[in-house]
XYZ file of C-alpha atoms in Angstrom:
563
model
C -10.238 81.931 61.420
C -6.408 81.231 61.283
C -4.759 81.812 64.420
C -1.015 84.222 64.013
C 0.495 85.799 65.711
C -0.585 89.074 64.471
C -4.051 88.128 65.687
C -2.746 87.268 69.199
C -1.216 90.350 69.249
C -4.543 92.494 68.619
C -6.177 90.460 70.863
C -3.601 91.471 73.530
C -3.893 95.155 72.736
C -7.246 94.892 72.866
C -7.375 93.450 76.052
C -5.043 95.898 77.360
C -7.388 98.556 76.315
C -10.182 97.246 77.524
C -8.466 96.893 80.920
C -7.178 99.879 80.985
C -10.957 101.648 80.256
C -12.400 100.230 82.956
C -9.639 100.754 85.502
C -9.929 104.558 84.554
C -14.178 104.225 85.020
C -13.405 102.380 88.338
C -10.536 105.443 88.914
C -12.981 108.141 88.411
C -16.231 106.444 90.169
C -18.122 106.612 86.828
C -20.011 103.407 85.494
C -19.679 103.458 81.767
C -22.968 102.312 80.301
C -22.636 99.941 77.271
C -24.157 101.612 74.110
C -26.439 99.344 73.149
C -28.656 100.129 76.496
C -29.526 103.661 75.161
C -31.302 102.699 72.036
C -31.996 105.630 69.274
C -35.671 105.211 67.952
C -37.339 106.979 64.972
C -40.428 107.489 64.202
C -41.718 107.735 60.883
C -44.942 109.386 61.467
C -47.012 111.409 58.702
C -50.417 113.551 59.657
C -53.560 113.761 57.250
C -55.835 116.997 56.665
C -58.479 116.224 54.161
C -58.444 119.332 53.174
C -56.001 123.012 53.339
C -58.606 126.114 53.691
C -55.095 128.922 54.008
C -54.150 127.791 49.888
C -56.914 127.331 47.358
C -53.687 125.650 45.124
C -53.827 122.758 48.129
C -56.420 120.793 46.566
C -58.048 117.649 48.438
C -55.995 115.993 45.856
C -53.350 117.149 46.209
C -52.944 116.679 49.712
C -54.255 113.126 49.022
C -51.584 112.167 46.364
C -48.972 113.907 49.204
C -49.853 111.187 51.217
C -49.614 108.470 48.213
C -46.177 109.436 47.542
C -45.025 109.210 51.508
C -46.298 105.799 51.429
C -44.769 105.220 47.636
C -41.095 106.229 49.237
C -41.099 104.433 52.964
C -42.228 101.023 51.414
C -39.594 101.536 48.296
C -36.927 101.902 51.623
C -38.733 98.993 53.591
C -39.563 102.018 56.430
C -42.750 101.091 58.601
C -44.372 104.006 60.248
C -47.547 105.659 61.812
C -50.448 107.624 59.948
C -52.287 109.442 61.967
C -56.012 110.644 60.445
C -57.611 113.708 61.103
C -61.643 113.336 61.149
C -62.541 114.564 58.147
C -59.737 112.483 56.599
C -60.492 109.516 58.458
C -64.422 109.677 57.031
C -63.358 110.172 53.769
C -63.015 106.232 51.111
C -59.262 107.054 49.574
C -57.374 107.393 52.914
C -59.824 104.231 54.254
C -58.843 102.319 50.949
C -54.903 103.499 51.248
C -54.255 102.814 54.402
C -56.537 99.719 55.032
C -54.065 98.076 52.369
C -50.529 98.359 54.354
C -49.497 95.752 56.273
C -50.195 95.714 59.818
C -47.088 95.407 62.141
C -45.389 98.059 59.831
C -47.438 100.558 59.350
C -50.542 101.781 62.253
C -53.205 104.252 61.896
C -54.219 106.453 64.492
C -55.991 109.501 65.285
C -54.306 113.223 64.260
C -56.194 115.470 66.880
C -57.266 118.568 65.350
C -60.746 119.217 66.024
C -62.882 119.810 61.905
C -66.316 120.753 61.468
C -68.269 117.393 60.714
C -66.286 116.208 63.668
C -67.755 118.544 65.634
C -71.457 118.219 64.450
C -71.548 114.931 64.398
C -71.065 115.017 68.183
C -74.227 117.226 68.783
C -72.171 120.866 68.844
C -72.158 123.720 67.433
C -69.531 124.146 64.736
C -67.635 127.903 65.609
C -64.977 128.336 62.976
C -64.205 130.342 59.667
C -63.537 127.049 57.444
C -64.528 123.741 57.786
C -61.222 122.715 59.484
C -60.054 125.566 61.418
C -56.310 125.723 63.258
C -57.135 128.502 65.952
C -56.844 127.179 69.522
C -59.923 127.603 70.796
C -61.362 125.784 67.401
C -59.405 122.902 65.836
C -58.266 122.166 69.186
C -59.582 120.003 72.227
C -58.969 122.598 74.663
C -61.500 125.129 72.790
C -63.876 122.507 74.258
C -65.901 122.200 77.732
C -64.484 118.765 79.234
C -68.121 117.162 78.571
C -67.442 118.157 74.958
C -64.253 116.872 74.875
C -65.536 113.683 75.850
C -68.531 113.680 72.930
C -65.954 114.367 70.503
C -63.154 111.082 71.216
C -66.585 108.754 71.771
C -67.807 109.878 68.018
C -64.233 109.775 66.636
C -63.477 106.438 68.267
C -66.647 104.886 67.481
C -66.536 106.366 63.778
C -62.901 104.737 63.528
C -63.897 101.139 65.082
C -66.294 101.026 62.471
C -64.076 101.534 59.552
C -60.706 99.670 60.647
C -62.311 97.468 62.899
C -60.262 97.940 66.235
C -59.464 101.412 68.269
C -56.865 103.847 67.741
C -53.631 103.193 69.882
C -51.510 106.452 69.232
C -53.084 109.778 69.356
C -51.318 113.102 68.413
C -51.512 117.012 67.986
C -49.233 119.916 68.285
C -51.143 120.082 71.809
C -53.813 117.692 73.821
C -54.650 118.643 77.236
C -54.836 116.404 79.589
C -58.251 115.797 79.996
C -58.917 114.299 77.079
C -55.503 112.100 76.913
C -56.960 110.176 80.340
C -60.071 109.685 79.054
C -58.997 108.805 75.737
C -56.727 105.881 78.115
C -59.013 105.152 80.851
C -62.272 104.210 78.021
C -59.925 103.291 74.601
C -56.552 102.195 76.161
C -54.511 104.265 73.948
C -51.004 103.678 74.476
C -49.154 106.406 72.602
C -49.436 110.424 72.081
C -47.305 113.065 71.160
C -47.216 116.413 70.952
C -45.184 119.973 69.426
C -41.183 120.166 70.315
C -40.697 122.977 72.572
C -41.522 126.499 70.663
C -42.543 129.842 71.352
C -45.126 131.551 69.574
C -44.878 129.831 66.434
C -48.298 129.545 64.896
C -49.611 131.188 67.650
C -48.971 127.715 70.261
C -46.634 128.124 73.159
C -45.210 125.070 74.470
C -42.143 126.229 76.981
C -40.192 124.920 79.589
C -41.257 120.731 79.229
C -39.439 117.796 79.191
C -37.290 118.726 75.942
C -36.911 115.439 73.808
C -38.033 111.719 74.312
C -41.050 111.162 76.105
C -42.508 111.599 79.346
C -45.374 110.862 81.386
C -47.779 113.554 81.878
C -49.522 115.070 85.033
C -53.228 114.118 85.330
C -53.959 118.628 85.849
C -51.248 118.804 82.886
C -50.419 117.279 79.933
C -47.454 119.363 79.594
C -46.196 118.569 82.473
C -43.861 115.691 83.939
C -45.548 114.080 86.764
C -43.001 113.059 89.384
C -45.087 109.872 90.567
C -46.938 107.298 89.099
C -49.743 107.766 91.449
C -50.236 111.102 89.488
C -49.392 110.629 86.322
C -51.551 109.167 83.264
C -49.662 106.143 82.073
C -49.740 107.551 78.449
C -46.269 108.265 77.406
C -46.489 111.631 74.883
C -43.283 111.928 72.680
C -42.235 115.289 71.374
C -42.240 115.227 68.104
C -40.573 116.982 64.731
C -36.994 116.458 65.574
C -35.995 119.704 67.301
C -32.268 121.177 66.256
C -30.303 120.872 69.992
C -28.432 123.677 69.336
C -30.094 126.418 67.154
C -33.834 125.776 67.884
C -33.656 127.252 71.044
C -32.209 130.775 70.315
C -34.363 131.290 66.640
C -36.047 134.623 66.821
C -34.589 135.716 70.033
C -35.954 138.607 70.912
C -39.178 138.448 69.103
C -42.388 136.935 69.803
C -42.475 134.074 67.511
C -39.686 131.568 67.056
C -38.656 130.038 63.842
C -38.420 126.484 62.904
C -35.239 124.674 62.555
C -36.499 121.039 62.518
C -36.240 117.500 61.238
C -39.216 118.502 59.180
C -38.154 118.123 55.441
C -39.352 121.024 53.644
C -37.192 123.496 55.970
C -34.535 124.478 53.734
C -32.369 124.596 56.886
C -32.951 121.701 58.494
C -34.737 118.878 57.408
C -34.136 119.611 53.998
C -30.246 120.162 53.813
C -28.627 117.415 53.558
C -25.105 118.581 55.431
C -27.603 119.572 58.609
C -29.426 116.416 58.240
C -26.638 113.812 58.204
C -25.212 116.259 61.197
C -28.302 115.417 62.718
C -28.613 111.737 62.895
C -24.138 111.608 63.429
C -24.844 113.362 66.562
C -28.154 111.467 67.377
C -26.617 108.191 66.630
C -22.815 109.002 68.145
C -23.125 110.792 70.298
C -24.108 109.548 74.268
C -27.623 109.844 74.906
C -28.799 108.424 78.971
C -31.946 106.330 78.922
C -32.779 106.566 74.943
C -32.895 108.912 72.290
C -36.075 109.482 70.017
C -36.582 111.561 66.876
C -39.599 111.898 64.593
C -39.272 111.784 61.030
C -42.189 112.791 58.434
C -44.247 115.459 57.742
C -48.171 116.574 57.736
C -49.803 116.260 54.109
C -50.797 120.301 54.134
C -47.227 120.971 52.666
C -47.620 119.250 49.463
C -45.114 116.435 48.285
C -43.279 119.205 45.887
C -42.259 120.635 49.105
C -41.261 117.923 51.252
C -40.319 115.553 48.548
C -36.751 116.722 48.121
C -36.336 116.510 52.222
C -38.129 112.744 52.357
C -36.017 111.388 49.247
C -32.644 112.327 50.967
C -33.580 111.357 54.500
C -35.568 107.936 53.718
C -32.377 106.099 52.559
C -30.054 107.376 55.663
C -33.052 106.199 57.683
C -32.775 103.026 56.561
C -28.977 102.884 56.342
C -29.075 103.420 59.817
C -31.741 100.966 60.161
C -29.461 97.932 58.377
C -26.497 98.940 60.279
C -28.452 98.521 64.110
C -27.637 102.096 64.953
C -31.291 102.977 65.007
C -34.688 101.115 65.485
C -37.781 102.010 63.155
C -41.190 101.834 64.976
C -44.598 102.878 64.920
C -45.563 105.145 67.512
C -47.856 102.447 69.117
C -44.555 99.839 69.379
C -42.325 102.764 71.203
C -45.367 103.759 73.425
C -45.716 99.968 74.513
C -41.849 99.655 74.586
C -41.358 102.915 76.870
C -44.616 101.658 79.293
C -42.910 98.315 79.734
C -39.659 99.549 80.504
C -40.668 102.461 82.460
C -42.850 102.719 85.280
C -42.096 106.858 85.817
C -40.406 109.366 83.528
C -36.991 108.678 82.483
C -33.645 110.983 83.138
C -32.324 111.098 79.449
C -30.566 113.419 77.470
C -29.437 114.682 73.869
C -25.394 115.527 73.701
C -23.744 117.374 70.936
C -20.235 117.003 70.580
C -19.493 118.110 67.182
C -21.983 120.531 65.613
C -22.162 121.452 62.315
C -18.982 122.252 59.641
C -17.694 125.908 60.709
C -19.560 126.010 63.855
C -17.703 124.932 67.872
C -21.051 124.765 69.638
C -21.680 122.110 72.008
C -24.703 121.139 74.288
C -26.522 119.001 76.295
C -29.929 118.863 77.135
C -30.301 116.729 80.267
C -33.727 115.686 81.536
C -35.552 113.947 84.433
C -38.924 113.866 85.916
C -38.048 116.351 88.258
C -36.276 119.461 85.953
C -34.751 119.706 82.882
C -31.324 121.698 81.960
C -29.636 122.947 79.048
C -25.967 123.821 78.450
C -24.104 125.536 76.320
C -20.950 125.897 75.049
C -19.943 128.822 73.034
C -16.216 130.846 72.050
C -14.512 128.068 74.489
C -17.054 129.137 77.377
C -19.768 127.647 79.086
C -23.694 128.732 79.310
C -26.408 127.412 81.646
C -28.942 128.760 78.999
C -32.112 126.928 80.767
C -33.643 125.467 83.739
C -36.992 124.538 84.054
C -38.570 123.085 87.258
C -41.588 120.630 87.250
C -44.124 120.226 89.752
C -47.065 117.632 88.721
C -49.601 119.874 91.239
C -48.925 122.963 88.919
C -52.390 123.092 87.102
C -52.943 123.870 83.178
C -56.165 126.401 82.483
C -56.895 124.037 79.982
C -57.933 121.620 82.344
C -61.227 122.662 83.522
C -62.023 125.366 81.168
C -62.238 125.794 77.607
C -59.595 128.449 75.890
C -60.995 131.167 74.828
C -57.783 132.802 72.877
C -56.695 132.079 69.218
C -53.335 131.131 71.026
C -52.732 128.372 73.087
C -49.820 128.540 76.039
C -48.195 125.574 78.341
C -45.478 126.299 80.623
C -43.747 125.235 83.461
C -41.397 126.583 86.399
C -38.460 128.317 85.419
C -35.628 129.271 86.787
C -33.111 130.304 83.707
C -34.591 131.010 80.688
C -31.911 132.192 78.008
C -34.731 133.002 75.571
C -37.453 134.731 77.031
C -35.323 136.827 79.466
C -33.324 137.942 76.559
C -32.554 140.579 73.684
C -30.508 140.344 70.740
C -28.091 142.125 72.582
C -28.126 140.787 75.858
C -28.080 136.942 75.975
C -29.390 135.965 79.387
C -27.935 132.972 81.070
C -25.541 131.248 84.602
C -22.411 131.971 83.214
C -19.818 130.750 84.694
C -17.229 133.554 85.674
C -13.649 133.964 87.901
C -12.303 136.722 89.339
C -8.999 137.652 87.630
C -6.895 141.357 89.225
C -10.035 141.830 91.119
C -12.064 141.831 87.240
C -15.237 138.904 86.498
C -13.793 137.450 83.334
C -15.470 134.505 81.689
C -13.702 131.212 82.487
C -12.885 129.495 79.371
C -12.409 126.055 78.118
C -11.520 123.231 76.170
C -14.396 120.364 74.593
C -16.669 119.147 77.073
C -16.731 115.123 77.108
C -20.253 113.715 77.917
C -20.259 110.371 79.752
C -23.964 108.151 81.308
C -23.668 107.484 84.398
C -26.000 104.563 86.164
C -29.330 104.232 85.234
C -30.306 108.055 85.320
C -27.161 110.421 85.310
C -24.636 112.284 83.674
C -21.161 113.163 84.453
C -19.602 116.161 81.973
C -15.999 116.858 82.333
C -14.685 119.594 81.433
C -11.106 120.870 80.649
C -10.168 124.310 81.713
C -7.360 126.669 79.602
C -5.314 127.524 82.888
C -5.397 124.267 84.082
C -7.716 121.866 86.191
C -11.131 120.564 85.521
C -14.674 121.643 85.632
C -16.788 118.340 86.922
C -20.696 118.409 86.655
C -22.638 115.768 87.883
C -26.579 115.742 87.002
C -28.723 113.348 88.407
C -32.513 113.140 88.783
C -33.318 115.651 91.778
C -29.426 117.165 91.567
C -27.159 119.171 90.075
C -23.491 119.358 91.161
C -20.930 121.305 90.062
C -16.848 121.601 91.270
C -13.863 122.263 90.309
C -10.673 119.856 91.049
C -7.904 120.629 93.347
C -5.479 122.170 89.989
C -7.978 124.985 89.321
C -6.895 127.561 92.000
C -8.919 130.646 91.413
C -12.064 132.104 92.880
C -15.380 130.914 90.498
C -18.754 131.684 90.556
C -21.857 131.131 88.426
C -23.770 134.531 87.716
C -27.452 134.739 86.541
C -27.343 137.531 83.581
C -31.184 138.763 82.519
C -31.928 141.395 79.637
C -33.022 144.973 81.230
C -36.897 144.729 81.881
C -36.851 140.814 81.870
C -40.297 139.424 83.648
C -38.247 136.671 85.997
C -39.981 135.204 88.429
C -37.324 135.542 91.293
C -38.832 137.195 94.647
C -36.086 137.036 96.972
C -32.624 135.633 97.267
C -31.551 134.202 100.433
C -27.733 132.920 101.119
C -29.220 128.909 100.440
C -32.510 129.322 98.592
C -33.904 131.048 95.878
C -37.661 131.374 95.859
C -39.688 132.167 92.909
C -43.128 133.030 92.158
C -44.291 132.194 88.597
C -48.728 131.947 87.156
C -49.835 132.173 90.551
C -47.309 129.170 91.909
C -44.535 129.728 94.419
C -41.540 127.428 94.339
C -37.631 127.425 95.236
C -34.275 126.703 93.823
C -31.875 125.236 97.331
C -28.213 125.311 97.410
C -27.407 122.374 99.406
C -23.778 123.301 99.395
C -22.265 126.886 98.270
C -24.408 130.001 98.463
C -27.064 133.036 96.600
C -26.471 135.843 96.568
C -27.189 139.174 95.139
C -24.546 140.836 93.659
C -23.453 144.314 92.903
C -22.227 143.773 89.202
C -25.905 144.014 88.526
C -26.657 140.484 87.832
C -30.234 138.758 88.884
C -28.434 136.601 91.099
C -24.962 134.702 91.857
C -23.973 131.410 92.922
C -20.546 130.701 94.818
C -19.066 127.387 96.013
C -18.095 126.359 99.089
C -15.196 124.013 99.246
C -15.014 124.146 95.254
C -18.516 123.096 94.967
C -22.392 124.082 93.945
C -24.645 121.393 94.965
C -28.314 122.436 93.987
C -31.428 120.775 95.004
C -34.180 120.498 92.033
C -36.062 117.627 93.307
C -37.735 119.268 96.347
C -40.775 121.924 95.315
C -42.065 122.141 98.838
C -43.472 126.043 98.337
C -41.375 128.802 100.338
């Protein structure tokens, strides 16, 4: 390179600015973590039914040349990713030919666990459902099954797959696997990799509500669904949640009904997956935006929706995939090569998160979803105020029914502790949520703001600052067992944070004393503490209030200890 002086200068403004960054990080207390620390991984990952019983038009062909065409487009973009079989699938000489002929490293083949018929008989049971592959929860799924069961099913599965790749399956995945069968499947095969359904409620008659939202987690040995909080109690399996869950609109869809739409990386949702404005949204904000620890999507879709349904989602997000891919802003792996990556690098859960800065052309919504082993927390911005729309609790001792006995229900449900739910505990005309709220001529008004600005902190935190209309800052600092919340010394008016439900909500709040809130939810008692400012009930009608003391909340989420 030639040396002038215009390139001395740039050099010197560059310098400048560099100094002057981290003068303002030292300033403020806050250790700026370097972007390429939080990598953003995608998985490619495509499930395999041999056959669709709910559309005699979904031929075994046609869900076989789905899967022909999925491997057609990610080798024409140079995209490695995971197939995972289904029994009948996996027993069946095209998908054994197919996928015996990509090349290891890039692609892996592992185990889609939903439960068929010959699956089931060739383990010595009984086969109960209406088709040959069945999707009710106490059928096509593990947890319809005794434990014993469970265990003849993975040992004729496993062995039936040994035999016809010549090695085990590493990754394992369903909308839901209980955790039975995910140690046993690790302590006797060594899988290294599962995943399950994105958080949803209702939809296709599976519950999942409350877990750790994105990423990937560790499960309890009781509860697959569940974050254990120490290794000691936790299978070493990491499960990733999968489908690529909207950050902003998934959680509100069908409010007020019993069964939640989809808005979804999925490709053949027209909103979603499938639009290309929402999907280059998407992966801006997943790539751009900061993200603590790592942040994970998965692309792909099961074979049962046909290619002429998904094909016009795949053929648009394949190339930005691999855009991204060329340019380093995201890494392309199997599900077996993240599972091995995530057990190396961590020996518990993770805190991580998924920030939205920018959403989507004519929309102002911001959020983050902020997650540790101990809770997870969602906030939202909305008309230039701010909305604590969720906060879920976990506790690795909180059992799943699942566990011991076999379900018995077409429906399947997972939870865990909550203590705001913005979804459940609302109607279309009353949004529950911990809004945050001043006292104006002796009047609650809504305290109102500017963008928030999202910034990693350490190893496992997050600092959100956020600008106030009538001057001064809201702070939050969330951490792995804390949340803290204050305003600076230029904000001069009397705040609080008030806990709206819908009329007839089912919340699981008992009592309310001035520094804990204790709770009571499927036969578990636990508590929300204020370490500094103090609960309340109070007379607007609200479920419960929060008020600082010296211009700060400080709220303990790491410490379950039952009331």
């Amino acid at each position: 390179m030639i040396f002038t002086k215009a390139n001395a200068a740039c050099k010197f403004i560059f310098c400048a600015l560099f100094i002057s960054m981290a003068i303002t990080a030292i300033a403020q207390n806050k250790k700026p973590i370097p972007a390429d620390s939080t990598p953003k991984i995608v998985n490619i990952v495509n499930f395999i039914r041999l056959l669709e019983p709910r559309d005699p038009a979904i031929t075994e062909d046609v869900l076989y040349q789905t899967v022909v065409k999925q491997v057609e487009i990610m080798k024409k973009y140079h995209l490695g990713g995971t197939f995972l079989l289904q029994y009948d699938a996996l027993m069946d000489k095209r998908y054994q030919k197919l996928l015996a002929s990509l090349p290891k490293g890039t692609f892996e083949i592992g185990a889609w666990w939903e439960i068929p018929q010959p699956m089931v008989e060739n383990a010595g049971l009984k086969w109960r459902g209406r088709y040959p592959w069945d999707w009710r929860a106490n059928i096509g799924f593990s947890t319809g099954y005794t434990p014993k069961e469970r265990e003849k099913l993975i040992d004729v599965y496993f062995r039936d797959f040994k035999k016809i790749f010549g090695y085990y399956p590493q990754s394992v995945a369903s909308w839901f696997i209980d955790a039975y069968s995910i140690n046993y499947m690790y302590q006797k095969y060594h899988i290294v990799a599962s995943a399950n359904c994105k958080d949803q409620y209702g939809t296709d008659g599976y519950t999942l509500w409350g877990g750790y939202w994105n990423q990937a987690y560790y499960p309890s040995k009781i509860n697959s669904y569940m974050p254990a909080q120490h290794a000691q109690n936790q299978i070493p399996v990491p499960i990733f949640r999968m489908l690529g869950s909207d950050p902003v609109r998934q959680y509100d869809n069908g409010l007020g009904t019993t069964r939640q739409g989809v808005v979804t990386l999925e490709p053949v949702y027209k909103f979603g997956g499938g639009d290309s404005t929402w999907v280059n949204w998407f992966f801006k904000s997943f790539t751009d935006d900061p993200s603590l620890g790592f942040n994970y999507t998965q692309a792909g879709q099961e074979n049962s929706f046909t290619w002429d349904a998904m094909a016009k989602g795949l053929e648009m997000q394949m190339p930005l995939i691999a855009k991204l891919r060329d340019e380093h802003k995201v890494r392309v792996e199997t599900l077996e090569q993240s599972g091995r990556w995530f057990k190396k690098k961590y020996p518990v859960t993770p805190a991580t998160s998924f920030t939205v800065s920018n959403d989507i052309p004519g929309s102002d919504l911001k959020t983050v979803w902020y997650n540790s082993r101990f809770y997870r927390i969602n906030m939202l911005w909305e008309d230039g105020s701010l909305r604590i729309r969720d906060i879920h609790l976990f506790d690795e001792k909180f059992p799943s029914v699942y566990e011991t006995k076999a379900a018995t229900s077409n429906e399947c449900t997972f939870f865990t502790l909550p203590v705001v739910d913005g979804y459940i505990w609302s109607k279309p005309d009353h949004i529950a949520g911990l809004r945050l709220k001043k006292m104006v001529d002796g009047k609650e008004v809504l305290v109102k703001g500017y963008s928030p600005v999202f910034t990693n902190t350490g190893k496992s935190g997050m600092h959100i600052s956020w600008r106030l209309n009538e001057g001064g800052m809201l702070e939050i600092d969330l951490t792995e067992k804390q949340i803290k919340i204050y305003m600076d010394n230029k904000a001069s008016y009397n705040w609080c944070l008030d806990m709206d439900v819908a009329p007839g909500a089912a919340t699981p709040y008992i009592n309310i004393n001035p520094k804990q809130l204790n709770c009571r939810f499927e036969n578990t008692n636990y508590k929300l503490k204020a370490l500094q400012g103090t609960l309340s009930k109070p007379a607007n009608g609200s479920a419960w209030r929060l008020t600082p003391e010296g211009d700060a909340i400080v709220l303990d989420l790491g410490n379950l200890t039952r009331p």
